[in-house]
Amino acid sequence: MPEQITLYGRNESPYNHRVAITLAEVGAKYTMYILPAGDKPAWYTEKVNPTGKIPSISYGGPATDPASPSPESRKIPESLVIAEFIADLHPGTTLVPADPLKKADMRLFITLWDGKGMEHFRGFLFGAVTIEAYLAFFEELQARLSPTGFAVGEFSLADVAMAPFLLRSEMALKNEIGKYAVGDGKKVLDALAEPKFARIRKYTEDLKEWPSVKKTYDEAASYEAWANLPYIQRA
Ligand SMILES: N[C@@H](CCC(=O)N[C@@H](CS)C(=O)NCC(=O)O)C(=O)O
């Protein structure tokens, strides 16, 4: 009997999405507990994640009401730590490649995304990164992708790390959500439609169609949530 897993998060969060994709990828059963945005209930910071951030999981221990987590369960924060933990519980998937070089490549993608990728993704949304700089980042990312398949070939944690953001970037640009000038979303998408971005376009399309991603992403719901996130709306 597998240990219980409770995921504390919110569906609109791309970090939460990383964990949801991983759980779907391995076919794990889990309980989802939706936390409010902003101030978290005291039990969450006291018993689950002192930083108050989402996602976190509780793992093992007796099944309890998620709002009264058992002291016997392990609490794990950080989306990619959780994702790797879940992958480790289910050996035999391609999430963490067995080949040491592919594994190194996987980690390099994660480093690229969580550093420069996030700076550009967030920076563009907040109007602090130019169209040219955002496109230059996409070009750099594209050049690193395996010629076919996913980031390192097989679907791995590199894709888990990037897919939630690439899908939301596209959704936000399509709907001009963010603090950049109205019309710049379309300009980025038009540029990405050019032949020189064919590889990253194919990669994004493949991500959208991959079962664990498809099952865990609802673009309409994502739009609804992000169109109402106060801190990314224009003044
Ligand atoms: N490095 C963390 C980042 C998590 C994070 O920033 N989560 C955001 C949501 S997307 C958060 O909890 N913000 C405060 C809140 O939503 O209440 C991870 O990978 O899990």
PDB file of N, CA and C in Angstrom, residues 66-101:
ATOM      1  N   PRO A  66      -6.475  17.097   5.848  1.00  0.00           N
ATOM      2  CA  PRO A  66      -5.266  17.816   5.420  1.00  0.00           C
ATOM      3  C   PRO A  66      -4.990  19.074   6.245  1.00  0.00           C
ATOM      4  N   ALA A  67      -6.047  19.661   6.836  1.00  0.00           N
ATOM      5  CA  ALA A  67      -5.843  20.873   7.640  1.00  0.00           C
ATOM      6  C   ALA A  67      -5.335  20.549   9.049  1.00  0.00           C
ATOM      7  N   SER A  68      -5.250  19.253   9.370  1.00  0.00           N
ATOM      8  CA  SER A  68      -4.637  18.824  10.644  1.00  0.00           C
ATOM      9  C   SER A  68      -3.591  17.774  10.333  1.00  0.00           C
ATOM     10  N   PRO A  69      -2.517  18.167   9.656  1.00  0.00           N
ATOM     11  CA  PRO A  69      -1.551  17.156   9.225  1.00  0.00           C
ATOM     12  C   PRO A  69      -0.905  16.434  10.409  1.00  0.00           C
ATOM     13  N   SER A  70      -0.683  15.154  10.224  1.00  0.00           N
ATOM     14  CA  SER A  70      -0.097  14.358  11.308  1.00  0.00           C
ATOM     15  C   SER A  70       1.374  14.703  11.491  1.00  0.00           C
ATOM     16  N   PRO A  71       1.838  14.759  12.739  1.00  0.00           N
ATOM     17  CA  PRO A  71       3.287  14.962  12.960  1.00  0.00           C
ATOM     18  C   PRO A  71       4.106  13.789  12.419  1.00  0.00           C
ATOM     19  N   GLU A  72       3.430  12.666  12.169  1.00  0.00           N
ATOM     20  CA  GLU A  72       4.163  11.490  11.666  1.00  0.00           C
ATOM     21  C   GLU A  72       4.455  11.560  10.171  1.00  0.00           C
ATOM     22  N   SER A  73       3.813  12.486   9.452  1.00  0.00           N
ATOM     23  CA  SER A  73       4.106  12.551   8.006  1.00  0.00           C
ATOM     24  C   SER A  73       5.284  13.490   7.776  1.00  0.00           C
ATOM     25  N   ARG A  74       6.037  13.232   6.705  1.00  0.00           N
ATOM     26  CA  ARG A  74       7.136  14.138   6.333  1.00  0.00           C
ATOM     27  C   ARG A  74       6.542  15.281   5.519  1.00  0.00           C
ATOM     28  N   LYS A  75       7.039  16.468   5.752  1.00  0.00           N
ATOM     29  CA  LYS A  75       6.563  17.626   4.995  1.00  0.00           C
ATOM     30  C   LYS A  75       7.698  18.070   4.087  1.00  0.00           C
ATOM     31  N   ILE A  76       7.403  18.200   2.810  1.00  0.00           N
ATOM     32  CA  ILE A  76       8.465  18.554   1.842  1.00  0.00           C
ATOM     33  C   ILE A  76       8.020  19.766   1.026  1.00  0.00           C
ATOM     34  N   PRO A  77       8.807  20.861   1.075  1.00  0.00           N
ATOM     35  CA  PRO A  77       8.506  22.033   0.253  1.00  0.00           C
ATOM     36  C   PRO A  77       9.336  21.993  -1.037  1.00  0.00           C
ATOM     37  N   GLU A  78       9.236  23.002  -1.855  1.00  0.00           N
ATOM     38  CA  GLU A  78      10.057  23.222  -3.057  1.00  0.00           C
ATOM     39  C   GLU A  78       9.650  22.275  -4.200  1.00  0.00           C
ATOM     40  N   SER A  79       9.055  22.879  -5.231  1.00  0.00           N
ATOM     41  CA  SER A  79       8.489  22.090  -6.325  1.00  0.00           C
ATOM     42  C   SER A  79       9.438  21.039  -6.910  1.00  0.00           C
ATOM     43  N   LEU A  80      10.683  21.432  -7.160  1.00  0.00           N
ATOM     44  CA  LEU A  80      11.561  20.469  -7.846  1.00  0.00           C
ATOM     45  C   LEU A  80      12.132  19.413  -6.895  1.00  0.00           C
ATOM     46  N   VAL A  81      12.213  19.770  -5.605  1.00  0.00           N
ATOM     47  CA  VAL A  81      12.623  18.766  -4.614  1.00  0.00           C
ATOM     48  C   VAL A  81      11.514  17.717  -4.510  1.00  0.00           C
ATOM     49  N   ILE A  82      10.275  18.209  -4.478  1.00  0.00           N
ATOM     50  CA  ILE A  82       9.129  17.290  -4.405  1.00  0.00           C
ATOM     51  C   ILE A  82       9.092  16.419  -5.669  1.00  0.00           C
ATOM     52  N   ALA A  83       9.279  17.067  -6.828  1.00  0.00           N
ATOM     53  CA  ALA A  83       9.193  16.323  -8.097  1.00  0.00           C
ATOM     54  C   ALA A  83      10.257  15.217  -8.140  1.00  0.00           C
ATOM     55  N   GLU A  84      11.470  15.532  -7.703  1.00  0.00           N
ATOM     56  CA  GLU A  84      12.531  14.514  -7.744  1.00  0.00           C
ATOM     57  C   GLU A  84      12.247  13.402  -6.727  1.00  0.00           C
ATOM     58  N   PHE A  85      11.698  13.796  -5.575  1.00  0.00           N
ATOM     59  CA  PHE A  85      11.332  12.799  -4.551  1.00  0.00           C
ATOM     60  C   PHE A  85      10.291  11.825  -5.131  1.00  0.00           C
ATOM     61  N   ILE A  86       9.286  12.372  -5.793  1.00  0.00           N
ATOM     62  CA  ILE A  86       8.236  11.506  -6.366  1.00  0.00           C
ATOM     63  C   ILE A  86       8.823  10.617  -7.457  1.00  0.00           C
ATOM     64  N   ALA A  87       9.708  11.210  -8.263  1.00  0.00           N
ATOM     65  CA  ALA A  87      10.363  10.400  -9.309  1.00  0.00           C
ATOM     66  C   ALA A  87      11.171   9.270  -8.662  1.00  0.00           C
ATOM     67  N   ASP A  88      11.859   9.567  -7.566  1.00  0.00           N
ATOM     68  CA  ASP A  88      12.668   8.542  -6.890  1.00  0.00           C
ATOM     69  C   ASP A  88      11.803   7.422  -6.305  1.00  0.00           C
ATOM     70  N   LEU A  89      10.569   7.775  -5.938  1.00  0.00           N
ATOM     71  CA  LEU A  89       9.656   6.743  -5.413  1.00  0.00           C
ATOM     72  C   LEU A  89       9.181   5.796  -6.519  1.00  0.00           C
ATOM     73  N   HIS A  90       9.346   6.251  -7.765  1.00  0.00           N
ATOM     74  CA  HIS A  90       8.828   5.468  -8.896  1.00  0.00           C
ATOM     75  C   HIS A  90       9.947   5.240  -9.906  1.00  0.00           C
ATOM     76  N   PRO A  91      10.941   4.440  -9.539  1.00  0.00           N
ATOM     77  CA  PRO A  91      12.028   4.216 -10.491  1.00  0.00           C
ATOM     78  C   PRO A  91      11.473   3.540 -11.745  1.00  0.00           C
ATOM     79  N   GLY A  92      12.142   3.758 -12.837  1.00  0.00           N
ATOM     80  CA  GLY A  92      11.656   3.108 -14.062  1.00  0.00           C
ATOM     81  C   GLY A  92      11.002   4.110 -14.987  1.00  0.00           C
ATOM     82  N   THR A  93      10.792   5.350 -14.545  1.00  0.00           N
ATOM     83  CA  THR A  93      10.301   6.366 -15.479  1.00  0.00           C
ATOM     84  C   THR A  93      11.529   7.061 -16.084  1.00  0.00           C
ATOM     85  N   THR A  94      11.281   7.936 -17.037  1.00  0.00           N
ATOM     86  CA  THR A  94      12.407   8.670 -17.643  1.00  0.00           C
ATOM     87  C   THR A  94      12.599  10.034 -16.960  1.00  0.00           C
ATOM     88  N   LEU A  95      11.848  10.277 -15.873  1.00  0.00           N
ATOM     89  CA  LEU A  95      11.873  11.614 -15.260  1.00  0.00           C
ATOM     90  C   LEU A  95      13.283  12.043 -14.876  1.00  0.00           C
ATOM     91  N   VAL A  96      14.043  11.118 -14.292  1.00  0.00           N
ATOM     92  CA  VAL A  96      15.460  11.387 -14.015  1.00  0.00           C
ATOM     93  C   VAL A  96      16.237  10.415 -14.907  1.00  0.00           C
ATOM     94  N   PRO A  97      16.843  10.918 -15.984  1.00  0.00           N
ATOM     95  CA  PRO A  97      17.465  10.001 -16.941  1.00  0.00           C
ATOM     96  C   PRO A  97      18.564   9.149 -16.290  1.00  0.00           C
ATOM     97  N   ALA A  98      18.626   7.881 -16.715  1.00  0.00           N
ATOM     98  CA  ALA A  98      19.657   6.994 -16.167  1.00  0.00           C
ATOM     99  C   ALA A  98      21.024   7.377 -16.710  1.00  0.00           C
ATOM    100  N   ASP A  99      21.059   7.862 -17.927  1.00  0.00           N
ATOM    101  CA  ASP A  99      22.334   8.220 -18.542  1.00  0.00           C
ATOM    102  C   ASP A  99      22.909   9.470 -17.847  1.00  0.00           C
ATOM    103  N   PRO A 100      24.139   9.371 -17.299  1.00  0.00           N
ATOM    104  CA  PRO A 100      24.689  10.498 -16.529  1.00  0.00           C
ATOM    105  C   PRO A 100      24.764  11.807 -17.326  1.00  0.00           C
ATOM    106  N   LEU A 101      25.059  11.719 -18.631  1.00  0.00           N
ATOM    107  CA  LEU A 101      25.152  12.957 -19.415  1.00  0.00           C
ATOM    108  C   LEU A 101      23.778  13.594 -19.609  1.00  0.00           C
TER     109      LEU A 101
END
